[in-house]
Amino acid sequence: MLYSTLVLVILNPSIQAALNNTTDPLLAVASFSVALQILNLFVWFCSSLHQIVIQFYTSKRREVLIFLSFLSILSPLLLLLLSFGFAGDPVLRNVLGLEGELLLETRGLLRILAVYIAFYPWVEYFIGRSILIGNTKPIFIGRLFSVSFAILALILCICFFSRTGRQRGGNCDGCFR
């Protein structure tokens, strides 16, 4: 578990370094920060699911799987609703005070992060199952893969979906300074 946590420590500095090297670092860092805080609301809610698996999986397996399925569908749908103007504007504009490019970039990031929150309940499920059977090696391997995937996805998103990446036809040479 300690090694797994150490691997996760690498993720945030890597993301920050990549965002600081984009063509508009202020906008990149600001929009990512807002989107990440919204995502953290959903992650916080799902972060104790491994405890539910540990406590109830052996006696109520079906109910645990139904609950996890429900969360893995509901969470990304709510995040996607926030990313569209008709549903997200009351929260993003009126509550958080986002306007202009910051609002547009945050909406785009929320759409991407919806994929993450769709799988997060299942990651917690497998962590709970691993703890339940007493084998924590898969947790470390899963976290290592997760961090590697997140860093790769960040680089690809900056290269192909950022304003500079689109202007250069998806060429990563111009995405970073």
Tab-separated table of C-alpha atoms in Angstrom:
chain	number	residue	atom	x	y	z
A	1	MET	CA	0.000	0.000	0.000
A	2	LEU	CA	2.908	2.337	0.737
A	3	TYR	CA	4.430	1.804	-2.718
A	4	SER	CA	1.030	2.360	-4.276
A	5	THR	CA	0.703	5.714	-2.511
A	6	LEU	CA	4.229	6.716	-3.531
A	7	VAL	CA	3.352	6.098	-7.170
A	8	LEU	CA	0.321	8.382	-6.866
A	9	VAL	CA	2.528	11.166	-5.496
A	10	ILE	CA	4.179	11.375	-8.934
A	11	LEU	CA	0.911	12.179	-10.720
A	12	ASN	CA	0.083	15.723	-9.583
A	13	PRO	CA	3.582	17.189	-10.118
A	14	SER	CA	3.675	15.577	-13.570
A	15	ILE	CA	0.345	17.101	-14.501
A	16	GLN	CA	1.386	20.501	-13.129
A	17	ALA	CA	4.664	20.433	-15.064
A	18	ALA	CA	2.908	19.566	-18.315
A	19	LEU	CA	0.267	22.248	-17.842
A	20	ASN	CA	2.904	24.865	-17.017
A	21	ASN	CA	4.621	24.139	-20.334
A	22	THR	CA	1.571	24.623	-22.544
A	23	THR	CA	1.191	27.719	-24.708
A	24	ASP	CA	-1.267	29.290	-22.241
A	25	PRO	CA	-0.223	27.935	-18.839
A	26	LEU	CA	-2.422	30.295	-16.829
A	27	LEU	CA	-5.593	29.131	-18.569
A	28	ALA	CA	-4.470	25.483	-18.541
A	29	VAL	CA	-3.707	25.443	-14.809
A	30	ALA	CA	-6.840	27.417	-13.890
A	31	SER	CA	-9.246	25.275	-15.916
A	32	PHE	CA	-7.638	22.051	-14.731
A	33	SER	CA	-7.811	23.219	-11.129
A	34	VAL	CA	-11.523	23.999	-11.355
A	35	ALA	CA	-12.319	20.752	-13.193
A	36	LEU	CA	-10.240	18.730	-10.742
A	37	GLN	CA	-12.044	20.190	-7.737
A	38	ILE	CA	-15.405	19.297	-9.291
A	39	LEU	CA	-14.098	15.808	-10.051
A	40	ASN	CA	-12.884	15.474	-6.457
A	41	LEU	CA	-16.478	15.831	-5.244
A	42	PHE	CA	-17.353	12.661	-7.133
A	43	VAL	CA	-14.123	10.889	-6.186
A	44	TRP	CA	-14.689	11.723	-2.519
A	45	PHE	CA	-18.120	10.137	-2.660
A	46	CYS	CA	-16.756	6.968	-4.287
A	47	SER	CA	-13.510	6.727	-2.318
A	48	SER	CA	-14.931	4.562	0.442
A	49	LEU	CA	-16.432	1.962	-1.879
A	50	HIS	CA	-13.588	-0.430	-1.136
A	51	GLN	CA	-14.846	-0.427	2.470
A	52	ILE	CA	-18.329	-1.370	1.285
A	53	VAL	CA	-16.822	-4.256	-0.683
A	54	ILE	CA	-14.817	-5.428	2.339
A	55	GLN	CA	-17.844	-5.280	4.639
A	56	PHE	CA	-20.646	-6.560	2.427
A	57	TYR	CA	-19.281	-8.420	-0.593
A	58	THR	CA	-19.366	-11.889	0.943
A	59	SER	CA	-22.928	-11.567	2.252
A	60	LYS	CA	-24.559	-9.207	-0.285
A	61	ARG	CA	-22.549	-9.597	-3.487
A	62	ARG	CA	-25.444	-8.779	-5.834
A	63	GLU	CA	-26.394	-5.571	-3.998
A	64	VAL	CA	-22.777	-4.367	-3.938
A	65	LEU	CA	-22.432	-4.912	-7.702
A	66	ILE	CA	-25.735	-3.149	-8.399
A	67	PHE	CA	-24.677	-0.183	-6.267
A	68	LEU	CA	-21.292	0.020	-8.005
A	69	SER	CA	-22.941	-0.192	-11.427
A	70	PHE	CA	-25.346	2.569	-10.465
A	71	LEU	CA	-22.509	4.857	-9.316
A	72	SER	CA	-20.393	4.143	-12.375
A	73	ILE	CA	-23.273	5.294	-14.582
A	74	LEU	CA	-24.668	8.157	-12.481
A	75	SER	CA	-21.358	9.864	-11.660
A	76	PRO	CA	-20.161	10.435	-15.245
A	77	LEU	CA	-23.668	11.463	-16.324
A	78	LEU	CA	-23.755	14.176	-13.667
A	79	LEU	CA	-20.279	15.349	-14.634
A	80	LEU	CA	-21.270	15.410	-18.312
A	81	LEU	CA	-24.378	17.444	-17.457
A	82	LEU	CA	-22.131	20.040	-15.827
A	83	SER	CA	-20.071	20.218	-19.011
A	84	PHE	CA	-23.001	21.402	-21.142
A	85	GLY	CA	-24.329	24.953	-21.007
A	86	PHE	CA	-27.989	24.224	-20.335
A	87	ALA	CA	-27.280	22.203	-17.185
A	88	GLY	CA	-23.831	23.372	-16.146
A	89	ASP	CA	-24.274	27.133	-16.403
A	90	PRO	CA	-26.179	27.525	-13.146
A	91	VAL	CA	-23.272	25.894	-11.318
A	92	LEU	CA	-20.251	26.906	-13.378
A	93	ARG	CA	-21.278	30.526	-14.039
A	94	ASN	CA	-23.484	31.475	-11.125
A	95	VAL	CA	-21.933	29.481	-8.280
A	96	LEU	CA	-18.271	29.230	-9.348
A	97	GLY	CA	-18.158	32.482	-11.333
A	98	LEU	CA	-16.543	31.078	-14.480
A	99	GLU	CA	-16.682	33.140	-17.671
A	100	GLY	CA	-15.201	33.197	-21.177
A	101	GLU	CA	-12.338	30.883	-22.094
A	102	LEU	CA	-12.025	29.538	-18.556
A	103	LEU	CA	-15.636	28.353	-18.707
A	104	LEU	CA	-15.140	26.725	-22.130
A	105	GLU	CA	-11.883	24.985	-21.187
A	106	THR	CA	-13.330	23.730	-17.892
A	107	ARG	CA	-16.324	22.275	-19.725
A	108	GLY	CA	-13.996	20.429	-22.102
A	109	LEU	CA	-11.969	19.017	-19.227
A	110	LEU	CA	-15.121	17.867	-17.430
A	111	ARG	CA	-16.064	15.847	-20.512
A	112	ILE	CA	-12.682	14.134	-20.478
A	113	LEU	CA	-12.748	13.560	-16.712
A	114	ALA	CA	-16.171	11.920	-16.983
A	115	VAL	CA	-14.398	8.883	-18.421
A	116	TYR	CA	-12.200	8.709	-15.319
A	117	ILE	CA	-15.105	8.854	-12.889
A	118	ALA	CA	-16.936	6.126	-14.818
A	119	PHE	CA	-14.144	3.680	-13.970
A	120	TYR	CA	-13.250	4.943	-10.501
A	121	PRO	CA	-15.961	2.981	-8.616
A	122	TRP	CA	-14.663	-0.204	-10.261
A	123	VAL	CA	-11.091	0.611	-9.253
A	124	GLU	CA	-12.335	0.938	-5.677
A	125	TYR	CA	-14.200	-2.345	-6.084
A	126	PHE	CA	-11.040	-4.178	-7.157
A	127	ILE	CA	-9.065	-2.567	-4.326
A	128	GLY	CA	-11.679	-3.867	-1.890
A	129	ARG	CA	-11.587	-7.319	-3.444
A	130	SER	CA	-7.779	-7.391	-3.281
A	131	ILE	CA	-7.824	-6.438	0.379
A	132	LEU	CA	-10.577	-8.965	1.044
A	133	ILE	CA	-8.503	-11.842	-0.337
A	134	GLY	CA	-5.286	-10.491	1.210
A	135	ASN	CA	-3.401	-9.778	-2.015
A	136	THR	CA	-2.398	-6.113	-2.323
A	137	LYS	CA	0.112	-6.443	-5.194
A	138	PRO	CA	-2.592	-5.787	-7.811
A	139	ILE	CA	-3.321	-2.464	-6.105
A	140	PHE	CA	0.259	-1.297	-6.677
A	141	ILE	CA	0.272	-2.516	-10.264
A	142	GLY	CA	-3.093	-0.856	-10.914
A	143	ARG	CA	-1.931	2.453	-9.467
A	144	LEU	CA	1.307	2.315	-11.458
A	145	PHE	CA	-0.701	1.707	-14.634
A	146	SER	CA	-3.161	4.460	-13.693
A	147	VAL	CA	-0.413	7.056	-13.217
A	148	SER	CA	1.316	6.024	-16.449
A	149	PHE	CA	-1.966	6.187	-18.344
A	150	ALA	CA	-2.837	9.589	-16.857
A	151	ILE	CA	0.515	11.082	-17.869
A	152	LEU	CA	0.245	9.652	-21.393
A	153	ALA	CA	-3.366	10.873	-21.723
A	154	LEU	CA	-2.315	14.327	-20.539
A	155	ILE	CA	0.402	14.570	-23.174
A	156	LEU	CA	-1.944	13.347	-25.919
A	157	CYS	CA	-4.730	15.722	-24.870
A	158	ILE	CA	-2.365	18.685	-24.858
A	159	CYS	CA	-0.983	17.745	-28.264
A	160	PHE	CA	-4.219	16.932	-30.038
A	161	PHE	CA	-6.974	18.829	-28.222
A	162	SER	CA	-5.371	22.072	-27.058
A	163	ARG	CA	-5.650	25.161	-29.203
A	164	THR	CA	-1.991	25.016	-30.240
A	165	GLY	CA	-2.117	21.300	-30.990
A	166	ARG	CA	-5.143	21.783	-33.250
A	167	GLN	CA	-3.485	24.699	-35.046
A	168	ARG	CA	-0.411	22.600	-35.763
A	169	GLY	CA	-2.406	19.592	-36.970
A	170	GLY	CA	-1.779	17.473	-33.888
A	171	ASN	CA	2.005	17.897	-34.020
A	172	CYS	CA	3.430	17.759	-30.495
A	173	ASP	CA	6.479	19.824	-31.452
A	174	GLY	CA	4.525	23.050	-31.009
A	175	CYS	CA	2.466	22.037	-27.990
A	176	PHE	CA	5.190	22.696	-25.466
A	177	ARG	CA	7.569	25.638	-25.332
